[in-house]
Amino acid sequence: MKPLVTLGIGMALVAALTCHDLRADDATTEKPQPAKKEDQKSTNLVRLDKVHEVWMEKKKKWVVVNGEVCLREGQLELFACPKGTKEHESVISLNSKAYLIHAALLAVGAKPGKPVSWDPKYAPAKGPIIDVHILWTDKDGKRHRAKAQEWVKHVPTGKPMTYDWVFAGSSVWVDEQTGTKHYQAEAGDLVCLSNFSTAMLDLPIQSSGENSNLLFVANTEKIPPLATKVRVVFIPRPAKKPQTTTPQKENGSPQKEEKKAPESANP
């Protein structure tokens, strides 16, 4: 087998993995469903695949994915995974392939960094910060919005997680015999809380995947009931303009301005 090919990708990944999904003639401008008439705003959402529920809003730099709550209690290694993969350790399962979300992030201007590494020593995941927002409607028809961090509790402090996710970009494994490329995050490592070299989004801190050392659990009181339909909005956070001295966040990443969050469950 050939070694993993790290995704310092740009257009190569789009061409190799998603060319048929992102062509204008294959895309549809339909809005995510269900939606009420008063919500059908001209947001220019473009659906990227006829099967998977993923949209892009290029002007606002949103990547929108439908999913549902799949876990409300217990230890977590992930926040979100593709449907049918790692629901036993993720809060949300998403109705999309990982590579489509990756390609959509590329299309709205995000550039992947580098996954975590342990060779020769630990080096955290790097990449632009991606803000993750959760939108949902409760059984009474009331709409809600939350930052994904609010649904995750940091065990050492007992408080909601404060770390940002970075677009590490996962990696591609190439089958030596067939030449087929496999995007590693498809196995489940989409939005990670424990460090994985296959993570698409990861935390830029040291976070073990060993059960005895897991740093995060589900923040049950903040999470709606199991099977609640949700809409997850990924928004690359723009960097501030260069300064003489770059302020630093607690996690060591440059301070950046968060883009305005979506206001409703139908962005």
XYZ file of N, CA and C in Angstrom:
801
model
N 0.822 -1.196 0.000
C 0.000 0.000 0.000
C 0.862 1.255 0.000
N 0.408 2.289 -0.683
C 1.106 3.549 -0.664
C 0.815 4.264 0.643
N 1.721 5.128 1.111
C 1.460 5.883 2.325
C 0.336 6.870 2.103
N -0.181 7.420 3.228
C -1.221 8.426 3.137
C -0.702 9.643 2.401
N -1.554 10.221 1.589
C -1.209 11.453 0.893
C -1.868 12.588 1.650
N -1.077 13.455 2.291
C -1.646 14.548 3.072
C -2.341 15.535 2.160
N -3.508 16.019 2.618
C -4.278 16.939 1.793
C -3.819 18.371 1.986
N -2.798 18.771 1.283
C -2.517 20.178 1.138
C -3.247 20.585 -0.113
N -4.467 20.064 -0.262
C -5.198 20.112 -1.517
C -5.781 21.467 -1.829
N -5.936 21.668 -3.106
C -6.701 22.784 -3.603
C -7.653 22.228 -4.620
N -7.498 22.645 -5.832
C -8.409 22.210 -6.877
C -8.232 20.744 -7.239
N -7.106 20.153 -6.884
C -6.894 18.743 -7.219
C -7.946 17.861 -6.586
N -8.291 18.102 -5.324
C -9.301 17.276 -4.661
C -10.659 17.468 -5.318
N -10.994 18.714 -5.617
C -12.284 18.974 -6.258
C -12.366 18.227 -7.582
N -11.296 18.278 -8.360
C -11.298 17.613 -9.662
C -11.337 16.104 -9.518
N -10.569 15.577 -8.575
C -10.459 14.128 -8.442
C -11.662 13.500 -7.765
N -12.241 14.193 -6.800
C -13.282 13.571 -5.987
C -14.670 14.129 -6.214
N -14.792 15.374 -6.660
C -16.104 16.003 -6.660
C -16.475 16.686 -7.961
N -15.801 16.386 -9.037
C -16.042 17.136 -10.268
C -17.496 17.070 -10.702
N -18.131 15.916 -10.597
C -19.508 15.800 -11.073
C -20.490 16.415 -10.105
N -20.091 16.610 -8.834
C -21.011 17.150 -7.842
C -21.054 18.669 -7.848
N -19.975 19.335 -8.281
C -19.913 20.776 -8.171
C -20.082 21.489 -9.505
N -20.317 20.770 -10.575
C -20.550 21.411 -11.860
C -21.872 22.152 -11.833
N -21.921 23.282 -12.513
C -23.127 24.101 -12.497
C -24.330 23.360 -13.050
N -24.130 22.504 -14.053
C -25.279 21.840 -14.661
C -25.841 20.739 -13.774
N -25.093 20.304 -12.761
C -25.595 19.277 -11.858
C -26.186 19.865 -10.591
N -25.834 21.108 -10.279
C -26.302 21.713 -9.035
C -27.745 22.153 -9.187
N -28.421 22.279 -8.045
C -29.781 22.784 -8.040
C -29.876 23.892 -7.016
N -30.700 24.882 -7.269
C -30.826 26.007 -6.348
C -31.972 25.802 -5.370
N -32.469 24.584 -5.229
C -33.558 24.345 -4.297
C -33.102 24.612 -2.872
N -34.046 25.072 -2.032
C -33.748 25.358 -0.632
C -33.829 24.078 0.184
N -33.117 24.016 1.320
C -33.264 22.863 2.198
C -34.717 22.705 2.619
N -35.187 21.494 2.712
C -36.573 21.216 3.080
C -36.618 20.501 4.430
N -37.716 20.609 5.205
C -38.890 21.422 4.897
C -38.646 22.897 5.186
N -39.406 23.753 4.514
C -39.267 25.180 4.741
C -40.608 25.860 4.495
N -40.889 26.890 5.290
C -42.132 27.621 5.140
C -41.945 28.735 4.112
N -43.057 29.185 3.529
C -42.982 30.182 2.474
C -42.260 31.440 2.931
N -42.534 31.866 4.185
C -41.916 33.098 4.648
C -40.410 32.970 4.824
N -39.913 31.719 4.771
C -38.487 31.501 4.953
C -37.733 31.408 3.640
N -38.455 31.422 2.528
C -37.801 31.231 1.240
C -37.138 32.534 0.790
N -36.087 32.901 1.501
C -35.373 34.131 1.203
C -34.359 33.878 0.097
N -33.980 34.943 -0.580
C -33.034 34.797 -1.688
C -31.615 34.690 -1.138
N -31.277 33.532 -0.593
C -29.952 33.339 -0.020
C -28.996 32.667 -0.994
N -29.476 32.346 -2.198
C -28.613 31.749 -3.217
C -27.982 30.440 -2.769
N -28.705 29.670 -1.997
C -28.227 28.347 -1.620
C -28.218 27.439 -2.842
N -27.123 26.754 -3.044
C -26.989 25.832 -4.168
C -26.742 24.435 -3.625
N -27.620 23.507 -3.986
C -27.438 22.126 -3.552
C -26.335 21.482 -4.391
N -25.420 20.776 -3.718
C -24.238 20.245 -4.389
C -24.365 18.803 -4.832
N -25.409 18.121 -4.414
C -25.549 16.707 -4.756
C -27.031 16.355 -4.757
N -27.431 15.468 -5.652
C -28.841 15.107 -5.768
C -29.297 14.160 -4.670
N -28.365 13.489 -4.012
C -28.706 12.532 -2.956
C -28.401 13.096 -1.575
N -27.219 13.623 -1.408
C -26.774 14.099 -0.099
C -27.253 15.524 0.157
N -27.605 15.802 1.427
C -28.257 17.064 1.782
C -27.228 18.106 2.207
N -26.523 18.626 1.224
C -25.488 19.628 1.477
C -25.643 20.767 0.482
N -25.585 21.993 1.003
C -25.758 23.200 0.203
C -24.588 24.148 0.435
N -24.444 25.088 -0.474
C -23.418 26.115 -0.346
C -24.034 27.471 -0.641
N -23.666 28.466 0.146
C -24.054 29.854 -0.114
C -22.750 30.631 -0.257
N -22.329 30.839 -1.496
C -20.974 31.346 -1.742
C -20.783 32.771 -1.241
N -21.791 33.626 -1.388
C -21.642 35.021 -0.975
C -21.460 35.128 0.535
N -22.281 34.389 1.287
C -22.181 34.429 2.747
C -21.114 33.471 3.273
N -20.584 32.641 2.371
C -19.566 31.642 2.728
C -20.107 30.632 3.750
N -21.327 30.166 3.488
C -21.940 29.129 4.319
C -21.851 27.783 3.606
N -21.614 26.746 4.382
C -21.816 25.368 3.931
C -22.874 24.791 4.861
N -23.991 24.359 4.298
C -25.167 23.963 5.075
C -25.431 22.475 4.869
N -25.577 21.738 5.969
C -25.766 20.288 5.892
C -26.880 19.871 6.843
N -27.797 19.043 6.366
C -28.851 18.507 7.221
C -28.365 17.279 7.984
N -28.943 17.072 9.161
C -28.592 15.903 9.961
C -29.583 15.721 11.088
N -29.181 14.939 12.091
C -30.042 14.741 13.253
C -29.216 14.402 14.481
N -29.824 14.630 15.636
C -29.176 14.305 16.909
C -29.135 12.789 17.066
N -27.947 12.247 17.321
C -27.826 10.790 17.463
C -27.279 10.371 18.827
N -26.846 11.325 19.654
C -26.306 10.996 20.980
C -26.460 12.207 21.892
N -26.916 11.976 23.130
C -27.116 13.073 24.078
C -26.343 12.887 25.377
N -25.805 11.705 25.606
C -25.124 11.432 26.869
C -23.828 10.675 26.622
N -22.874 10.869 27.528
C -21.668 10.063 27.494
C -20.459 10.746 26.887
N -19.371 9.984 26.845
C -18.103 10.489 26.328
C -18.156 10.675 24.814
N -17.371 11.629 24.346
C -17.372 11.958 22.923
C -15.959 11.959 22.356
N -15.815 11.401 21.177
C -14.590 11.558 20.403
C -14.826 12.471 19.205
N -16.111 12.628 18.851
C -16.484 13.439 17.692
C -17.674 14.310 18.050
N -17.853 15.388 17.294
C -19.090 16.144 17.414
C -20.057 15.735 16.313
N -19.554 15.558 15.107
C -20.418 15.188 13.980
C -19.698 14.208 13.069
N -20.471 13.269 12.528
C -19.928 12.257 11.622
C -20.879 12.081 10.443
N -20.408 11.550 9.323
C -21.325 11.212 8.233
C -22.271 10.096 8.687
N -23.489 10.136 8.213
C -24.487 9.138 8.579
C -23.983 7.724 8.291
N -24.210 6.827 9.271
C -23.829 5.437 9.088
C -22.390 5.130 9.438
N -21.733 6.022 10.205
C -20.331 5.772 10.554
C -20.128 5.662 12.066
N -19.947 6.783 12.758
C -19.577 6.744 14.178
C -20.609 7.419 15.082
N -21.877 7.074 14.863
C -22.938 7.670 15.675
C -22.813 7.346 17.160
N -22.131 6.271 17.516
C -22.009 5.873 18.924
C -21.106 6.807 19.720
N -20.367 7.695 19.041
C -19.485 8.623 19.756
C -19.559 10.040 19.191
N -20.680 10.337 18.501
C -20.908 11.668 17.922
C -22.258 12.198 18.379
N -22.381 13.505 18.505
C -23.659 14.116 18.868
C -24.600 14.176 17.668
N -24.053 14.442 16.498
C -24.862 14.626 15.288
C -24.359 13.731 14.164
N -25.303 13.133 13.430
C -24.951 12.447 12.184
C -25.446 13.318 11.033
N -24.617 13.476 10.022
C -24.926 14.362 8.903
C -25.266 13.581 7.644
N -26.237 14.088 6.903
C -26.702 13.419 5.686
C -25.864 13.836 4.477
N -24.571 13.633 4.590
C -23.671 14.000 3.500
C -22.379 13.212 3.593
N -21.757 13.003 2.466
C -20.410 12.467 2.434
C -19.444 13.548 2.918
N -18.372 13.120 3.565
C -17.391 14.075 4.079
C -16.731 14.872 2.956
N -16.435 14.205 1.829
C -15.706 14.901 0.768
C -16.517 16.036 0.166
N -17.854 15.921 0.177
C -18.689 16.997 -0.336
C -18.585 18.233 0.546
N -18.556 18.023 1.861
C -18.422 19.149 2.787
C -17.049 19.789 2.624
N -16.032 18.946 2.497
C -14.672 19.451 2.271
C -14.629 20.294 0.995
N -15.181 19.765 -0.088
C -15.167 20.484 -1.361
C -15.935 21.793 -1.273
N -17.054 21.796 -0.536
C -17.836 23.023 -0.373
C -17.052 24.070 0.411
N -16.322 23.635 1.442
C -15.481 24.574 2.187
C -14.408 25.175 1.285
N -13.830 24.347 0.421
C -12.867 24.872 -0.550
C -13.530 25.926 -1.439
N -14.745 25.635 -1.876
C -15.435 26.511 -2.817
C -15.799 27.863 -2.206
N -15.993 27.913 -0.874
C -16.305 29.200 -0.233
C -15.044 29.887 0.281
N -13.889 29.347 -0.066
C -12.649 30.055 0.203
C -11.767 29.535 1.313
N -12.186 28.475 2.013
C -11.358 27.930 3.094
C -10.230 27.083 2.507
N -9.054 27.217 3.057
C -7.905 26.437 2.595
C -7.446 25.508 3.714
N -7.450 24.206 3.476
C -7.081 23.265 4.540
C -5.642 23.449 4.985
N -5.432 23.143 6.265
C -4.091 23.231 6.812
C -3.413 21.884 6.826
N -3.204 21.360 8.031
C -2.483 20.099 8.165
C -3.037 19.322 9.347
N -3.298 18.014 9.183
C -3.797 17.210 10.306
C -2.767 17.077 11.418
N -3.242 16.643 12.568
C -2.372 16.388 13.715
C -1.294 15.368 13.352
N -0.152 15.487 14.005
C 0.941 14.542 13.768
C 1.611 14.202 15.097
N 2.112 12.961 15.190
C 2.842 12.533 16.386
C 4.281 12.130 16.054
N 4.713 12.381 14.849
C 6.028 11.928 14.408
C 6.857 13.112 13.906
N 7.958 13.466 14.562
C 8.583 12.732 15.683
C 8.001 13.095 17.046
N 7.254 14.223 17.117
C 6.595 14.597 18.359
C 5.246 15.212 18.027
N 4.425 15.419 19.055
C 3.073 15.926 18.829
C 3.098 17.315 18.195
N 2.333 17.453 17.118
C 2.119 18.747 16.463
C 0.624 18.873 16.216
N -0.041 19.868 16.784
C -1.497 19.980 16.663
C -1.955 20.244 15.239
N -3.220 19.937 14.998
C -3.824 20.242 13.700
C -3.755 21.745 13.443
N -3.579 22.091 12.180
C -3.518 23.494 11.789
C -4.503 23.752 10.656
N -4.916 25.008 10.548
C -5.823 25.383 9.479
C -6.679 26.555 9.899
N -7.474 27.104 8.978
C -8.361 28.212 9.319
C -9.467 27.756 10.260
N -9.885 28.651 11.141
C -10.987 28.343 12.055
C -12.291 28.233 11.268
N -13.064 27.205 11.578
C -14.395 27.024 10.992
C -15.413 27.099 12.121
N -16.281 28.108 12.091
C -17.347 28.199 13.086
C -18.472 27.250 12.692
N -19.030 26.576 13.692
C -20.070 25.572 13.448
C -21.309 25.961 14.244
N -22.421 26.182 13.551
C -23.679 26.579 14.179
C -24.739 25.506 13.948
N -25.580 25.309 14.951
C -26.649 24.311 14.880
C -27.990 25.030 14.898
N -28.857 24.707 13.952
C -30.188 25.290 13.846
C -31.215 24.178 13.912
N -32.279 24.386 14.691
C -33.326 23.369 14.767
C -34.634 23.988 15.235
N -35.716 23.249 15.026
C -37.049 23.659 15.445
C -37.590 22.620 16.406
N -38.100 23.064 17.569
C -38.583 22.102 18.561
C -39.998 21.636 18.238
N -40.541 20.758 19.084
C -41.853 20.153 18.822
C -42.982 21.173 18.836
N -42.740 22.341 19.450
C -43.749 23.393 19.493
C -43.586 24.405 18.363
N -42.653 24.129 17.480
C -42.440 25.019 16.349
C -41.513 26.190 16.624
N -40.908 26.216 17.797
C -39.989 27.304 18.139
C -38.606 27.025 17.575
N -38.023 28.037 16.978
C -36.713 27.874 16.371
C -35.600 28.184 17.367
N -34.506 27.456 17.184
C -33.366 27.616 18.084
C -32.076 27.674 17.281
N -31.081 28.295 17.896
C -29.751 28.354 17.304
C -28.726 28.221 18.420
N -27.654 27.488 18.155
C -26.588 27.337 19.146
C -25.260 27.164 18.438
N -24.209 27.593 19.109
C -22.876 27.247 18.627
C -22.628 25.797 19.009
N -21.954 25.072 18.161
C -21.723 23.649 18.423
C -21.023 23.428 19.756
N -20.159 24.348 20.143
C -19.431 24.199 21.406
C -20.361 24.094 22.610
N -21.552 24.685 22.524
C -22.487 24.663 23.648
C -23.018 23.261 23.925
N -22.939 22.378 22.951
C -23.436 21.013 23.115
C -22.358 20.059 23.623
N -21.169 20.597 23.882
C -20.036 19.778 24.327
C -19.534 20.310 25.665
N -19.370 19.420 26.638
C -18.859 19.825 27.955
C -17.396 19.415 28.097
N -16.597 20.364 28.560
C -15.174 20.132 28.808
C -15.035 19.518 30.198
N -14.616 18.256 30.268
C -14.602 17.518 31.536
C -13.778 18.207 32.619
N -12.555 18.671 32.363
C -11.757 19.275 33.436
C -12.399 20.495 34.091
N -13.187 21.269 33.333
C -13.794 22.481 33.895
C -15.280 22.324 34.199
N -15.924 21.328 33.575
C -17.363 21.156 33.749
C -18.175 22.202 33.004
N -17.527 22.947 32.123
C -18.193 24.014 31.383
C -18.226 23.687 29.888
N -19.075 24.405 29.126
C -19.088 24.180 27.682
C -17.707 24.402 27.074
N -17.405 23.638 26.046
C -16.121 23.753 25.371
C -15.943 25.145 24.767
N -14.731 25.665 24.834
C -14.448 26.990 24.281
C -13.494 26.952 23.093
N -12.930 25.795 22.788
C -11.958 25.710 21.695
C -12.649 25.787 20.337
N -11.949 26.344 19.361
C -12.438 26.415 17.987
C -11.945 25.216 17.186
N -12.715 24.845 16.165
C -12.267 23.819 15.226
C -11.455 24.465 14.107
N -10.463 23.719 13.629
C -9.686 24.182 12.479
C -9.853 23.192 11.329
N -9.750 23.713 10.124
C -9.915 22.916 8.905
C -8.590 22.224 8.595
N -8.372 21.071 9.226
C -7.131 20.317 9.027
C -7.094 19.669 7.651
N -8.248 19.184 7.186
C -8.343 18.684 5.819
C -8.249 17.191 5.613
N -8.054 16.399 6.708
C -7.967 14.949 6.594
C -6.835 14.552 5.641
N -6.988 13.426 4.986
C -5.964 12.927 4.068
C -6.610 11.957 3.091
N -5.874 11.620 2.067
C -6.350 10.679 1.054
C -5.447 9.454 1.058
N -6.072 8.291 1.060
C -5.322 7.046 0.912
C -5.527 6.546 -0.508
N -4.426 6.170 -1.156
C -4.485 5.688 -2.534
C -4.256 4.183 -2.553
N -5.237 3.448 -3.090
C -5.094 2.000 -3.230
C -4.026 1.720 -4.287
N -2.956 1.071 -3.879
C -1.821 0.837 -4.768
C -2.190 -0.013 -5.984
N -3.113 -0.947 -5.789
C -3.455 -1.858 -6.876
C -4.421 -1.246 -7.882
N -5.386 -0.459 -7.386
C -6.403 0.089 -8.290
C -6.198 1.563 -8.616
N -5.421 2.249 -7.777
C -5.245 3.683 -7.967
C -6.410 4.498 -7.438
N -7.402 3.829 -6.820
C -8.572 4.520 -6.286
C -8.187 5.369 -5.083
N -8.728 6.587 -5.046
C -8.461 7.494 -3.928
C -9.597 7.421 -2.918
N -9.245 7.328 -1.646
C -10.232 7.253 -0.570
C -10.010 8.415 0.393
N -11.031 9.255 0.541
C -10.941 10.372 1.479
C -11.133 9.827 2.890
N -10.120 9.957 3.737
C -10.090 9.276 5.025
C -11.208 9.672 5.988
N -11.686 10.904 5.919
C -12.737 11.348 6.838
C -14.066 10.645 6.601
N -14.215 9.955 5.454
C -15.466 9.237 5.185
C -15.752 8.165 6.229
N -14.723 7.678 6.914
C -14.926 6.640 7.930
C -15.577 7.190 9.189
N -15.731 8.518 9.276
C -16.422 9.093 10.421
C -15.788 10.330 11.007
N -14.499 10.557 10.745
C -13.773 11.632 11.429
C -13.997 12.986 10.753
N -15.233 13.482 10.894
C -15.636 14.705 10.207
C -15.378 15.946 11.061
N -16.048 16.042 12.209
C -15.826 17.141 13.155
C -15.388 16.496 14.462
N -14.106 16.550 14.744
C -13.521 15.736 15.816
C -13.305 16.518 17.108
N -13.378 15.781 18.220
C -13.038 16.303 19.539
C -11.753 15.662 20.051
N -11.531 14.409 19.692
C -10.242 13.759 19.918
C -9.412 13.924 18.653
N -8.113 13.996 18.824
C -7.226 14.188 17.671
C -7.135 12.935 16.817
N -7.338 13.098 15.511
C -7.142 12.017 14.546
C -6.432 12.591 13.323
N -5.487 11.838 12.788
C -4.789 12.293 11.582
C -5.709 12.293 10.369
N -6.871 11.657 10.517
C -7.851 11.580 9.432
C -8.965 12.622 9.575
N -8.863 13.517 10.554
C -9.926 14.489 10.831
C -10.033 15.546 9.742
N -11.269 15.861 9.345
C -11.488 17.005 8.469
C -11.409 18.285 9.290
N -12.218 18.374 10.362
C -12.097 19.457 11.341
C -11.578 18.851 12.636
N -10.603 19.483 13.245
C -10.023 18.983 14.491
C -9.804 20.158 15.434
N -9.532 19.845 16.697
C -9.195 20.873 17.672
C -7.681 21.078 17.678
N -7.221 22.325 17.787
C -5.782 22.596 17.764
C -5.143 22.463 19.145
N -5.613 21.488 19.903
C -5.067 21.201 21.228
C -4.836 19.701 21.322
N -4.043 19.281 22.303
C -3.815 17.852 22.486
C -5.034 17.243 23.165
N -5.696 16.331 22.485
C -6.939 15.728 22.974
C -6.928 14.245 22.655
N -6.746 13.434 23.670
C -6.569 11.993 23.501
C -7.847 11.301 23.061
N -7.663 10.211 22.320
C -8.780 9.362 21.934
C -8.939 8.167 22.850
N -8.084 8.058 23.883
C -8.185 6.960 24.843
C -9.355 7.213 25.782
N -10.195 6.205 25.998
C -11.390 6.381 26.816
C -11.098 6.950 28.197
N -9.980 6.539 28.789
C -9.656 6.989 30.144
C -9.200 8.443 30.185
N -8.886 9.006 29.024
C -8.360 10.372 28.980
C -9.194 11.320 28.125
N -10.410 10.923 27.768
C -11.237 11.781 26.926
C -11.569 13.084 27.652
N -11.459 14.190 26.942
C -11.661 15.509 27.540
C -13.096 16.003 27.465
N -13.928 15.345 26.645
C -15.240 15.912 26.372
C -16.370 14.895 26.514
N -17.511 15.403 27.007
C -18.736 14.610 27.098
C -19.876 15.449 26.531
N -20.980 14.788 26.237
C -22.156 15.499 25.740
C -22.713 16.409 26.830
N -23.052 17.630 26.467
C -23.666 18.577 27.398
C -25.177 18.380 27.317
N -25.639 17.316 27.939
C -26.993 16.789 27.751
C -28.089 17.834 27.872
N -28.003 18.702 28.853
C -29.086 19.660 29.090
C -29.263 20.664 27.953
N -28.258 20.797 27.109
C -28.343 21.741 25.995
C -28.778 21.086 24.686
N -28.761 19.760 24.645
C -29.007 19.036 23.393
C -30.474 18.629 23.294
N -31.147 18.899 22.180
C -32.549 18.493 22.029
C -32.680 16.977 21.946
N -33.913 16.462 21.970
C -34.133 15.009 21.993
C -33.484 14.275 20.823
N -33.230 12.991 21.053
C -32.684 12.142 19.995
C -33.572 12.194 18.757
N -32.968 12.129 17.604
C -33.636 12.139 16.301
C -34.175 13.516 15.907
N -33.913 14.554 16.719
C -34.283 15.907 16.309
C -33.540 16.271 15.025
N -34.281 16.756 14.039
C -33.660 17.168 12.782
C -32.943 18.501 12.996
N -31.724 18.582 12.517
C -30.938 19.799 12.683
C -30.345 20.221 11.348
N -29.945 21.458 11.296
C -29.204 21.977 10.158
C -27.892 22.521 10.703
N -26.799 22.036 10.164
C -25.476 22.453 10.615
C -24.888 23.403 9.575
N -24.430 24.558 10.047
C -23.872 25.573 9.154
C -22.395 25.768 9.492
N -21.543 25.503 8.519
C -20.097 25.684 8.659
C -19.722 27.017 8.011
N -19.023 27.873 8.757
C -18.649 29.188 8.237
C -17.171 29.445 8.503
N -16.345 29.519 7.462
C -14.940 29.868 7.680
C -14.839 31.256 8.314
N -14.052 31.358 9.367
C -13.907 32.646 10.036
C -12.802 33.458 9.361
N -13.121 34.664 8.885
C -12.095 35.463 8.204
C -11.051 35.962 9.188
N -9.804 35.997 8.737
C -8.730 36.518 9.580
C -8.836 38.033 9.652
N -8.410 38.580 10.786
C -8.345 40.025 10.896
C -7.250 40.555 9.985
N -7.336 41.829 9.660
C -6.289 42.447 8.862
C -4.985 42.422 9.645
N -3.858 42.322 8.937
C -2.562 42.239 9.622
C -2.352 43.394 10.590
N -1.781 43.064 11.767
C -1.466 44.062 12.768
C 0.012 43.967 13.110
N 0.512 45.001 13.781
C 1.912 44.974 14.207
C 2.151 43.815 15.150
N 1.202 43.634 16.088
C 1.261 42.508 17.018
C -0.019 41.721 16.871
N 0.073 40.443 16.544
C -1.115 39.609 16.355
C -1.588 39.066 17.688
N -2.798 39.468 18.161
C -3.298 38.925 19.425
C -3.499 37.433 19.316
N -3.290 36.731 20.388
C -3.396 35.280 20.401
C -4.558 34.829 21.264
N -5.224 33.782 20.819
C -6.274 33.158 21.625
C -5.640 32.195 22.599
N -6.435 31.715 23.548
C -5.953 30.784 24.561
C -5.372 29.533 23.934
N -5.947 29.085 22.800
C -5.463 27.853 22.184
C -4.265 28.071 21.267
N -3.782 29.322 21.203
C -2.580 29.588 20.432
C -2.833 30.028 19.005
N -4.098 30.009 18.550
C -4.408 30.417 17.186
C -4.560 31.930 17.130
N -4.236 32.582 16.000
C -4.438 34.020 15.883
C -5.893 34.382 16.103
N -6.148 35.483 16.796
C -7.510 35.944 17.032
C -8.141 36.348 15.711
N -9.349 35.907 15.466
C -10.033 36.221 14.225
C -11.446 36.684 14.533
N -12.064 37.331 13.550
C -13.418 37.813 13.716
C -14.400 36.759 13.238
N -15.357 36.417 14.082
C -16.361 35.431 13.708
C -17.408 36.083 12.826
N -17.751 35.417 11.722
C -18.789 35.935 10.841
C -20.139 35.832 11.533
N -21.069 36.678 11.116
C -22.398 36.688 11.703
C -23.062 35.328 11.546
N -23.646 34.844 12.637
C -24.272 33.526 12.629
C -25.632 33.582 11.939
N -26.074 32.463 11.357
C -27.413 32.397 10.775
C -28.467 32.662 11.840
N -29.562 33.294 11.462
C -30.593 33.667 12.424
C -31.713 32.646 12.554
N -31.920 31.805 11.551
C -33.066 30.906 11.598
C -32.668 29.506 11.178
N -33.641 28.589 11.281
C -33.386 27.197 10.912
C -33.436 26.991 9.410
N -33.717 28.049 8.654
C -33.715 27.955 7.198
C -32.905 29.112 6.643
N -31.569 29.015 6.691
C -30.730 30.136 6.290
C -30.940 30.529 4.835
